[in-house]
């Protein structure tokens, strides 16, 4: 029976630690404020924004909400971000993605000050990550590192395979695993013999964006499997990129969907908010 890596439990531990830390900062007169901007009313985005506000309230971080109509222009959004960059009472800025099609997402990310980029998406944050400098870590990959460490799963010297090369998960995940002395392969939709590459993994991280794509044929016996995917199947059940029922018997540890990687992303966003005031 594989060890079930419980993201809910671990994310709660992290939030409890952060709550204590925030209380200590408040006792010294230091407040933390996160500005959250949402353009339009995409239902999934609204859920994420609500969860972020809830997490802020729990750990004691002020959240300022800017809910802008769908027709907000790129210029208006840039102006708001620049105002928040200049506002010394705001520690972190988060623009909920995706933004409507008429707005250039990349331009918005680049407008956020790297010192307030709590999502870790700015090119400066990405550069700092790759050369090992202090900076904001991309939340989902940072959460996966915490899942592994807090589940007593060693990364050092392990063969780590990531399936997926996105800027949000795959690429920063590779950098963080290298930091932990893992031996890293980034595979993707164009990889030849994907099954054979995946089977080399002691730790397999799947962010391919295809429902239940990874079956036991991709798994080395006893591998650790981290599922980043989130889908609704035909029966309206949440599932991941990994066929859990098929893969679980062959793994030594595995994340469920839901309740695995998902809760960690918000916990690490909160950690980045607190990072803004740590010396």
PDB file of C-alpha atoms in Angstrom:
ATOM      1  CA  UNK A   1       0.000   0.000   0.000  1.00  0.00           C
ATOM      2  CA  UNK A   2       1.523   3.324  -1.069  1.00  0.00           C
ATOM      3  CA  UNK A   3       2.017   6.186   1.377  1.00  0.00           C
ATOM      4  CA  UNK A   4      -0.667   8.787   0.669  1.00  0.00           C
ATOM      5  CA  UNK A   5       0.939  12.242   0.596  1.00  0.00           C
ATOM      6  CA  UNK A   6      -1.655  14.431   2.300  1.00  0.00           C
ATOM      7  CA  UNK A   7      -1.454  17.976   0.913  1.00  0.00           C
ATOM      8  CA  UNK A   8      -4.329  19.193   3.095  1.00  0.00           C
ATOM      9  CA  UNK A   9      -2.563  18.165   6.285  1.00  0.00           C
ATOM     10  CA  UNK A  10       0.853  19.507   5.239  1.00  0.00           C
ATOM     11  CA  UNK A  11      -0.561  22.809   3.939  1.00  0.00           C
ATOM     12  CA  UNK A  12      -2.388  23.269   7.268  1.00  0.00           C
ATOM     13  CA  UNK A  13       0.885  22.701   9.144  1.00  0.00           C
ATOM     14  CA  UNK A  14       2.565  25.383   7.014  1.00  0.00           C
ATOM     15  CA  UNK A  15      -0.309  27.853   7.495  1.00  0.00           C
ATOM     16  CA  UNK A  16      -0.224  27.282  11.267  1.00  0.00           C
ATOM     17  CA  UNK A  17       3.529  28.012  11.301  1.00  0.00           C
ATOM     18  CA  UNK A  18       2.973  31.152   9.203  1.00  0.00           C
ATOM     19  CA  UNK A  19       0.140  32.310  11.476  1.00  0.00           C
ATOM     20  CA  UNK A  20       2.531  32.213  14.417  1.00  0.00           C
ATOM     21  CA  UNK A  21       5.214  34.062  12.445  1.00  0.00           C
ATOM     22  CA  UNK A  22       2.743  36.762  11.304  1.00  0.00           C
ATOM     23  CA  UNK A  23       1.618  37.263  14.913  1.00  0.00           C
ATOM     24  CA  UNK A  24       5.255  37.845  15.898  1.00  0.00           C
ATOM     25  CA  UNK A  25       5.673  40.438  13.112  1.00  0.00           C
ATOM     26  CA  UNK A  26       2.433  42.166  14.188  1.00  0.00           C
ATOM     27  CA  UNK A  27       3.718  42.351  17.774  1.00  0.00           C
ATOM     28  CA  UNK A  28       6.659  44.350  16.358  1.00  0.00           C
ATOM     29  CA  UNK A  29       4.264  46.632  14.458  1.00  0.00           C
ATOM     30  CA  UNK A  30       4.925  45.006  11.056  1.00  0.00           C
ATOM     31  CA  UNK A  31       1.828  44.360   8.939  1.00  0.00           C
ATOM     32  CA  UNK A  32       1.636  42.365   5.702  1.00  0.00           C
ATOM     33  CA  UNK A  33      -0.749  43.208   2.876  1.00  0.00           C
ATOM     34  CA  UNK A  34      -1.493  41.252  -0.317  1.00  0.00           C
ATOM     35  CA  UNK A  35      -3.271  42.972  -3.214  1.00  0.00           C
ATOM     36  CA  UNK A  36      -5.270  40.533  -5.363  1.00  0.00           C
ATOM     37  CA  UNK A  37      -6.496  41.679  -8.776  1.00  0.00           C
ATOM     38  CA  UNK A  38      -9.071  39.720 -10.766  1.00  0.00           C
ATOM     39  CA  UNK A  39     -10.244  40.872 -14.200  1.00  0.00           C
ATOM     40  CA  UNK A  40     -13.585  39.378 -15.239  1.00  0.00           C
ATOM     41  CA  UNK A  41     -15.470  36.634 -13.446  1.00  0.00           C
ATOM     42  CA  UNK A  42     -14.018  33.319 -14.630  1.00  0.00           C
ATOM     43  CA  UNK A  43     -15.612  30.794 -12.201  1.00  0.00           C
ATOM     44  CA  UNK A  44     -12.399  28.829 -11.528  1.00  0.00           C
ATOM     45  CA  UNK A  45     -10.488  32.075 -10.932  1.00  0.00           C
ATOM     46  CA  UNK A  46     -13.185  33.270  -8.522  1.00  0.00           C
ATOM     47  CA  UNK A  47     -12.796  30.056  -6.489  1.00  0.00           C
ATOM     48  CA  UNK A  48      -8.996  30.489  -6.358  1.00  0.00           C
ATOM     49  CA  UNK A  49      -9.317  34.143  -5.317  1.00  0.00           C
ATOM     50  CA  UNK A  50     -11.799  33.223  -2.556  1.00  0.00           C
ATOM     51  CA  UNK A  51      -9.425  30.543  -1.252  1.00  0.00           C
ATOM     52  CA  UNK A  52      -6.510  32.986  -1.270  1.00  0.00           C
ATOM     53  CA  UNK A  53      -8.524  35.534   0.721  1.00  0.00           C
ATOM     54  CA  UNK A  54      -9.524  32.822   3.201  1.00  0.00           C
ATOM     55  CA  UNK A  55      -5.881  31.793   3.665  1.00  0.00           C
ATOM     56  CA  UNK A  56      -4.856  35.451   4.185  1.00  0.00           C
ATOM     57  CA  UNK A  57      -7.534  35.871   6.857  1.00  0.00           C
ATOM     58  CA  UNK A  58      -6.378  32.666   8.581  1.00  0.00           C
ATOM     59  CA  UNK A  59      -2.699  33.573   8.865  1.00  0.00           C
ATOM     60  CA  UNK A  60      -3.355  37.260   9.620  1.00  0.00           C
ATOM     61  CA  UNK A  61      -2.351  38.881   6.317  1.00  0.00           C
ATOM     62  CA  UNK A  62      -4.521  41.754   5.057  1.00  0.00           C
ATOM     63  CA  UNK A  63      -5.913  41.083   1.576  1.00  0.00           C
ATOM     64  CA  UNK A  64      -6.995  43.959  -0.640  1.00  0.00           C
ATOM     65  CA  UNK A  65      -9.305  42.892  -3.415  1.00  0.00           C
ATOM     66  CA  UNK A  66      -9.603  44.545  -6.812  1.00  0.00           C
ATOM     67  CA  UNK A  67     -12.388  42.936  -8.837  1.00  0.00           C
ATOM     68  CA  UNK A  68     -12.335  44.575 -12.251  1.00  0.00           C
ATOM     69  CA  UNK A  69     -14.875  44.166 -15.062  1.00  0.00           C
ATOM     70  CA  UNK A  70     -14.062  41.978 -18.096  1.00  0.00           C
ATOM     71  CA  UNK A  71     -13.786  45.062 -20.336  1.00  0.00           C
ATOM     72  CA  UNK A  72     -10.987  46.652 -18.257  1.00  0.00           C
ATOM     73  CA  UNK A  73      -8.286  47.804 -20.680  1.00  0.00           C
ATOM     74  CA  UNK A  74      -4.653  46.711 -20.548  1.00  0.00           C
ATOM     75  CA  UNK A  75      -3.675  50.347 -19.830  1.00  0.00           C
ATOM     76  CA  UNK A  76      -6.060  50.532 -16.861  1.00  0.00           C
ATOM     77  CA  UNK A  77      -4.699  47.284 -15.409  1.00  0.00           C
ATOM     78  CA  UNK A  78      -1.079  48.392 -15.871  1.00  0.00           C
ATOM     79  CA  UNK A  79      -1.876  51.726 -14.164  1.00  0.00           C
ATOM     80  CA  UNK A  80      -3.377  49.891 -11.149  1.00  0.00           C
ATOM     81  CA  UNK A  81      -0.372  47.551 -10.874  1.00  0.00           C
ATOM     82  CA  UNK A  82       2.018  50.522 -11.053  1.00  0.00           C
ATOM     83  CA  UNK A  83       0.065  52.306  -8.296  1.00  0.00           C
ATOM     84  CA  UNK A  84       0.307  49.187  -6.111  1.00  0.00           C
ATOM     85  CA  UNK A  85       4.055  48.896  -6.888  1.00  0.00           C
ATOM     86  CA  UNK A  86       4.465  52.417  -5.493  1.00  0.00           C
ATOM     87  CA  UNK A  87       2.216  51.834  -2.449  1.00  0.00           C
ATOM     88  CA  UNK A  88       4.513  51.067   0.482  1.00  0.00           C
ATOM     89  CA  UNK A  89       1.646  49.560   2.509  1.00  0.00           C
ATOM     90  CA  UNK A  90       1.301  46.750  -0.100  1.00  0.00           C
ATOM     91  CA  UNK A  91       3.826  43.914   0.258  1.00  0.00           C
ATOM     92  CA  UNK A  92       2.668  41.548  -2.474  1.00  0.00           C
ATOM     93  CA  UNK A  93       0.738  41.857  -5.741  1.00  0.00           C
ATOM     94  CA  UNK A  94      -1.084  39.001  -7.405  1.00  0.00           C
ATOM     95  CA  UNK A  95      -2.918  39.261 -10.735  1.00  0.00           C
ATOM     96  CA  UNK A  96      -5.169  36.209 -11.047  1.00  0.00           C
ATOM     97  CA  UNK A  97      -4.515  34.402 -14.337  1.00  0.00           C
ATOM     98  CA  UNK A  98      -5.807  33.958 -16.960  1.00  0.00           C
ATOM     99  CA  UNK A  99      -6.651  37.552 -17.862  1.00  0.00           C
ATOM    100  CA  UNK A 100      -9.104  38.296 -20.714  1.00  0.00           C
ATOM    101  CA  UNK A 101      -7.734  37.820 -24.261  1.00  0.00           C
ATOM    102  CA  UNK A 102      -7.381  41.541 -25.000  1.00  0.00           C
ATOM    103  CA  UNK A 103      -4.781  41.893 -22.223  1.00  0.00           C
ATOM    104  CA  UNK A 104      -1.166  40.753 -22.726  1.00  0.00           C
ATOM    105  CA  UNK A 105      -0.519  38.431 -19.763  1.00  0.00           C
ATOM    106  CA  UNK A 106       3.261  38.603 -20.161  1.00  0.00           C
ATOM    107  CA  UNK A 107       3.227  42.423 -20.101  1.00  0.00           C
ATOM    108  CA  UNK A 108       1.192  42.401 -16.864  1.00  0.00           C
ATOM    109  CA  UNK A 109       3.566  39.911 -15.193  1.00  0.00           C
ATOM    110  CA  UNK A 110       6.545  42.098 -16.169  1.00  0.00           C
ATOM    111  CA  UNK A 111       4.825  45.215 -14.767  1.00  0.00           C
ATOM    112  CA  UNK A 112       4.643  43.775 -11.238  1.00  0.00           C
ATOM    113  CA  UNK A 113       7.709  44.785  -9.200  1.00  0.00           C
ATOM    114  CA  UNK A 114       9.980  41.740  -8.662  1.00  0.00           C
ATOM    115  CA  UNK A 115      10.023  42.722  -4.966  1.00  0.00           C
ATOM    116  CA  UNK A 116       6.215  42.248  -4.784  1.00  0.00           C
ATOM    117  CA  UNK A 117       5.935  39.308  -7.213  1.00  0.00           C
ATOM    118  CA  UNK A 118       4.532  36.736  -4.760  1.00  0.00           C
ATOM    119  CA  UNK A 119       3.536  34.393  -7.627  1.00  0.00           C
ATOM    120  CA  UNK A 120       7.201  34.132  -8.647  1.00  0.00           C
ATOM    121  CA  UNK A 121       6.407  34.616 -12.351  1.00  0.00           C
ATOM    122  CA  UNK A 122       8.441  37.763 -13.147  1.00  0.00           C
ATOM    123  CA  UNK A 123      11.538  37.090 -15.314  1.00  0.00           C
ATOM    124  CA  UNK A 124      13.709  38.485 -12.492  1.00  0.00           C
ATOM    125  CA  UNK A 125      12.183  35.997 -10.016  1.00  0.00           C
ATOM    126  CA  UNK A 126      12.733  33.181 -12.527  1.00  0.00           C
ATOM    127  CA  UNK A 127      16.361  34.262 -13.038  1.00  0.00           C
ATOM    128  CA  UNK A 128      16.984  34.399  -9.291  1.00  0.00           C
ATOM    129  CA  UNK A 129      15.552  30.894  -8.941  1.00  0.00           C
ATOM    130  CA  UNK A 130      17.825  29.432 -11.635  1.00  0.00           C
ATOM    131  CA  UNK A 131      21.045  30.965 -10.303  1.00  0.00           C
ATOM    132  CA  UNK A 132      20.180  30.128  -6.698  1.00  0.00           C
ATOM    133  CA  UNK A 133      19.657  33.685  -5.433  1.00  0.00           C
ATOM    134  CA  UNK A 134      17.117  34.580  -2.765  1.00  0.00           C
ATOM    135  CA  UNK A 135      13.738  35.467  -4.288  1.00  0.00           C
ATOM    136  CA  UNK A 136      10.121  34.410  -4.599  1.00  0.00           C
ATOM    137  CA  UNK A 137       9.645  30.771  -5.598  1.00  0.00           C
ATOM    138  CA  UNK A 138       6.914  29.674  -7.979  1.00  0.00           C
ATOM    139  CA  UNK A 139       4.200  28.438  -5.608  1.00  0.00           C
ATOM    140  CA  UNK A 140       3.225  25.019  -7.011  1.00  0.00           C
ATOM    141  CA  UNK A 141       6.809  23.696  -7.444  1.00  0.00           C
ATOM    142  CA  UNK A 142       7.797  25.100  -4.015  1.00  0.00           C
ATOM    143  CA  UNK A 143       4.757  23.312  -2.559  1.00  0.00           C
ATOM    144  CA  UNK A 144       5.847  20.021  -4.138  1.00  0.00           C
ATOM    145  CA  UNK A 145       9.302  20.338  -2.546  1.00  0.00           C
ATOM    146  CA  UNK A 146       7.593  20.826   0.841  1.00  0.00           C
ATOM    147  CA  UNK A 147       5.326  17.814   0.229  1.00  0.00           C
ATOM    148  CA  UNK A 148       8.372  15.627  -0.391  1.00  0.00           C
ATOM    149  CA  UNK A 149      10.463  16.979   2.491  1.00  0.00           C
ATOM    150  CA  UNK A 150       7.656  16.868   5.054  1.00  0.00           C
ATOM    151  CA  UNK A 151       6.786  13.315   3.975  1.00  0.00           C
ATOM    152  CA  UNK A 152      10.432  12.316   4.654  1.00  0.00           C
ATOM    153  CA  UNK A 153      11.095  11.583   0.984  1.00  0.00           C
ATOM    154  CA  UNK A 154      14.717  12.297   0.123  1.00  0.00           C
ATOM    155  CA  UNK A 155      15.433  14.071  -3.185  1.00  0.00           C
ATOM    156  CA  UNK A 156      19.240  14.039  -3.099  1.00  0.00           C
ATOM    157  CA  UNK A 157      20.750  11.710  -5.688  1.00  0.00           C
ATOM    158  CA  UNK A 158      17.338  10.567  -6.902  1.00  0.00           C
ATOM    159  CA  UNK A 159      16.365  10.288 -10.560  1.00  0.00           C
ATOM    160  CA  UNK A 160      13.598  12.910 -10.916  1.00  0.00           C
ATOM    161  CA  UNK A 161      11.458  13.049 -14.059  1.00  0.00           C
ATOM    162  CA  UNK A 162       9.047  15.932 -14.695  1.00  0.00           C
ATOM    163  CA  UNK A 163       6.444  15.453 -17.422  1.00  0.00           C
ATOM    164  CA  UNK A 164       5.503  18.949 -18.589  1.00  0.00           C
ATOM    165  CA  UNK A 165       7.642  22.011 -19.352  1.00  0.00           C
ATOM    166  CA  UNK A 166       5.384  24.971 -18.518  1.00  0.00           C
ATOM    167  CA  UNK A 167       6.756  28.191 -17.040  1.00  0.00           C
ATOM    168  CA  UNK A 168       4.459  27.756 -14.031  1.00  0.00           C
ATOM    169  CA  UNK A 169       5.311  24.156 -13.069  1.00  0.00           C
ATOM    170  CA  UNK A 170       7.757  22.193 -15.231  1.00  0.00           C
ATOM    171  CA  UNK A 171      10.658  24.627 -15.610  1.00  0.00           C
ATOM    172  CA  UNK A 172      10.764  26.029 -12.043  1.00  0.00           C
ATOM    173  CA  UNK A 173      10.246  22.485 -10.718  1.00  0.00           C
ATOM    174  CA  UNK A 174      13.447  21.422 -12.479  1.00  0.00           C
ATOM    175  CA  UNK A 175      15.381  24.290 -10.876  1.00  0.00           C
ATOM    176  CA  UNK A 176      14.112  23.461  -7.374  1.00  0.00           C
ATOM    177  CA  UNK A 177      14.877  19.738  -7.706  1.00  0.00           C
ATOM    178  CA  UNK A 178      18.402  20.611  -8.878  1.00  0.00           C
ATOM    179  CA  UNK A 179      18.769  22.795  -5.762  1.00  0.00           C
ATOM    180  CA  UNK A 180      17.950  19.699  -3.696  1.00  0.00           C
ATOM    181  CA  UNK A 181      20.606  17.681  -5.581  1.00  0.00           C
ATOM    182  CA  UNK A 182      18.168  15.622  -7.622  1.00  0.00           C
ATOM    183  CA  UNK A 183      19.160  14.370 -11.091  1.00  0.00           C
ATOM    184  CA  UNK A 184      16.525  15.969 -13.303  1.00  0.00           C
ATOM    185  CA  UNK A 185      14.950  15.101 -16.659  1.00  0.00           C
ATOM    186  CA  UNK A 186      12.221  17.319 -18.132  1.00  0.00           C
ATOM    187  CA  UNK A 187      10.027  15.329 -20.515  1.00  0.00           C
ATOM    188  CA  UNK A 188       7.079  16.612 -22.551  1.00  0.00           C
ATOM    189  CA  UNK A 189       4.637  15.855 -25.365  1.00  0.00           C
ATOM    190  CA  UNK A 190       7.476  15.610 -27.937  1.00  0.00           C
ATOM    191  CA  UNK A 191       9.651  13.280 -25.860  1.00  0.00           C
ATOM    192  CA  UNK A 192      10.438  10.013 -27.645  1.00  0.00           C
ATOM    193  CA  UNK A 193       9.687   6.826 -25.677  1.00  0.00           C
ATOM    194  CA  UNK A 194       7.976   8.787 -22.888  1.00  0.00           C
ATOM    195  CA  UNK A 195       7.095   5.568 -21.054  1.00  0.00           C
ATOM    196  CA  UNK A 196      10.738   4.501 -20.918  1.00  0.00           C
ATOM    197  CA  UNK A 197      11.855   7.953 -19.724  1.00  0.00           C
ATOM    198  CA  UNK A 198       9.130   8.033 -17.033  1.00  0.00           C
ATOM    199  CA  UNK A 199      10.099   4.540 -15.872  1.00  0.00           C
ATOM    200  CA  UNK A 200      13.566   5.791 -14.926  1.00  0.00           C
ATOM    201  CA  UNK A 201      12.051   8.042 -12.267  1.00  0.00           C
ATOM    202  CA  UNK A 202      12.485   7.499  -8.539  1.00  0.00           C
ATOM    203  CA  UNK A 203      10.340  10.642  -8.262  1.00  0.00           C
ATOM    204  CA  UNK A 204       7.849  11.285 -11.081  1.00  0.00           C
ATOM    205  CA  UNK A 205       6.136  14.693 -11.233  1.00  0.00           C
ATOM    206  CA  UNK A 206       3.267  14.825 -13.717  1.00  0.00           C
ATOM    207  CA  UNK A 207       1.987  18.139 -15.092  1.00  0.00           C
ATOM    208  CA  UNK A 208       0.962  17.126 -18.600  1.00  0.00           C
ATOM    209  CA  UNK A 209      -2.610  18.470 -18.529  1.00  0.00           C
ATOM    210  CA  UNK A 210      -4.256  15.249 -19.767  1.00  0.00           C
ATOM    211  CA  UNK A 211      -6.853  13.428 -17.696  1.00  0.00           C
ATOM    212  CA  UNK A 212      -5.608  10.109 -16.191  1.00  0.00           C
ATOM    213  CA  UNK A 213      -2.898   9.975 -18.881  1.00  0.00           C
ATOM    214  CA  UNK A 214      -0.237   8.284 -16.748  1.00  0.00           C
ATOM    215  CA  UNK A 215      -0.925   4.600 -16.098  1.00  0.00           C
ATOM    216  CA  UNK A 216       1.134   1.888 -14.375  1.00  0.00           C
ATOM    217  CA  UNK A 217       2.992   1.340 -17.680  1.00  0.00           C
ATOM    218  CA  UNK A 218       4.847   4.615 -17.006  1.00  0.00           C
ATOM    219  CA  UNK A 219       5.844   3.772 -13.429  1.00  0.00           C
ATOM    220  CA  UNK A 220       8.973   2.177 -12.040  1.00  0.00           C
ATOM    221  CA  UNK A 221       8.039  -0.146  -9.176  1.00  0.00           C
ATOM    222  CA  UNK A 222       8.268   1.813  -5.914  1.00  0.00           C
ATOM    223  CA  UNK A 223       8.432   5.275  -7.470  1.00  0.00           C
ATOM    224  CA  UNK A 224       7.092   8.399  -5.759  1.00  0.00           C
ATOM    225  CA  UNK A 225       4.343   9.940  -7.921  1.00  0.00           C
ATOM    226  CA  UNK A 226       3.272  13.596  -7.670  1.00  0.00           C
ATOM    227  CA  UNK A 227       0.157  14.515  -9.682  1.00  0.00           C
ATOM    228  CA  UNK A 228      -0.191  18.224 -10.534  1.00  0.00           C
ATOM    229  CA  UNK A 229      -3.216  17.775 -12.845  1.00  0.00           C
ATOM    230  CA  UNK A 230      -6.793  18.757 -12.059  1.00  0.00           C
ATOM    231  CA  UNK A 231      -9.743  17.758 -14.255  1.00  0.00           C
ATOM    232  CA  UNK A 232     -13.411  16.879 -14.015  1.00  0.00           C
ATOM    233  CA  UNK A 233     -14.206  13.541 -15.633  1.00  0.00           C
ATOM    234  CA  UNK A 234     -17.420  12.504 -17.401  1.00  0.00           C
ATOM    235  CA  UNK A 235     -19.025  11.704 -14.045  1.00  0.00           C
ATOM    236  CA  UNK A 236     -18.078  15.189 -12.787  1.00  0.00           C
ATOM    237  CA  UNK A 237     -15.499  13.728 -10.364  1.00  0.00           C
ATOM    238  CA  UNK A 238     -12.209  15.522  -9.801  1.00  0.00           C
ATOM    239  CA  UNK A 239      -9.190  13.608 -11.064  1.00  0.00           C
ATOM    240  CA  UNK A 240      -5.593  14.258 -12.056  1.00  0.00           C
ATOM    241  CA  UNK A 241      -3.130  13.514 -14.847  1.00  0.00           C
ATOM    242  CA  UNK A 242      -2.402  10.164 -13.172  1.00  0.00           C
ATOM    243  CA  UNK A 243      -4.728   7.162 -13.207  1.00  0.00           C
ATOM    244  CA  UNK A 244      -4.618   6.863  -9.418  1.00  0.00           C
ATOM    245  CA  UNK A 245      -6.278   3.430  -9.088  1.00  0.00           C
ATOM    246  CA  UNK A 246      -3.905   1.893 -11.637  1.00  0.00           C
ATOM    247  CA  UNK A 247      -0.713   3.599 -10.454  1.00  0.00           C
ATOM    248  CA  UNK A 248      -1.091   3.546  -6.651  1.00  0.00           C
ATOM    249  CA  UNK A 249      -0.309  -0.190  -6.192  1.00  0.00           C
ATOM    250  CA  UNK A 250       3.032   0.263  -8.000  1.00  0.00           C
ATOM    251  CA  UNK A 251       4.178   3.415  -6.169  1.00  0.00           C
ATOM    252  CA  UNK A 252       5.771   3.836  -2.739  1.00  0.00           C
ATOM    253  CA  UNK A 253       4.085   7.225  -2.229  1.00  0.00           C
ATOM    254  CA  UNK A 254       1.512   9.185  -4.231  1.00  0.00           C
ATOM    255  CA  UNK A 255      -0.523  12.399  -4.065  1.00  0.00           C
ATOM    256  CA  UNK A 256      -4.310  12.186  -4.368  1.00  0.00           C
ATOM    257  CA  UNK A 257      -6.470  14.528  -6.478  1.00  0.00           C
ATOM    258  CA  UNK A 258      -8.027  16.474  -4.864  1.00  0.00           C
ATOM    259  CA  UNK A 259      -6.097  16.992  -1.624  1.00  0.00           C
ATOM    260  CA  UNK A 260      -2.536  16.622  -2.879  1.00  0.00           C
ATOM    261  CA  UNK A 261      -0.668  19.401  -4.662  1.00  0.00           C
ATOM    262  CA  UNK A 262      -3.606  21.866  -4.835  1.00  0.00           C
ATOM    263  CA  UNK A 263      -3.697  23.047  -1.184  1.00  0.00           C
ATOM    264  CA  UNK A 264       0.096  23.482  -1.216  1.00  0.00           C
ATOM    265  CA  UNK A 265       0.013  26.164  -3.909  1.00  0.00           C
ATOM    266  CA  UNK A 266      -1.938  28.546  -1.664  1.00  0.00           C
ATOM    267  CA  UNK A 267       0.169  27.663   1.395  1.00  0.00           C
ATOM    268  CA  UNK A 268       3.323  28.622  -0.525  1.00  0.00           C
ATOM    269  CA  UNK A 269       1.711  31.829  -1.786  1.00  0.00           C
ATOM    270  CA  UNK A 270       1.141  32.720   1.871  1.00  0.00           C
ATOM    271  CA  UNK A 271       4.778  31.844   2.577  1.00  0.00           C
ATOM    272  CA  UNK A 272       5.860  34.251  -0.186  1.00  0.00           C
ATOM    273  CA  UNK A 273       3.703  36.991   1.381  1.00  0.00           C
ATOM    274  CA  UNK A 274       5.501  36.496   4.710  1.00  0.00           C
ATOM    275  CA  UNK A 275       8.850  36.322   2.862  1.00  0.00           C
ATOM    276  CA  UNK A 276       8.332  40.009   1.917  1.00  0.00           C
ATOM    277  CA  UNK A 277       9.043  41.051   5.533  1.00  0.00           C
ATOM    278  CA  UNK A 278      11.604  38.433   6.552  1.00  0.00           C
ATOM    279  CA  UNK A 279      15.153  39.741   6.879  1.00  0.00           C
TER     280      UNK A 279
END
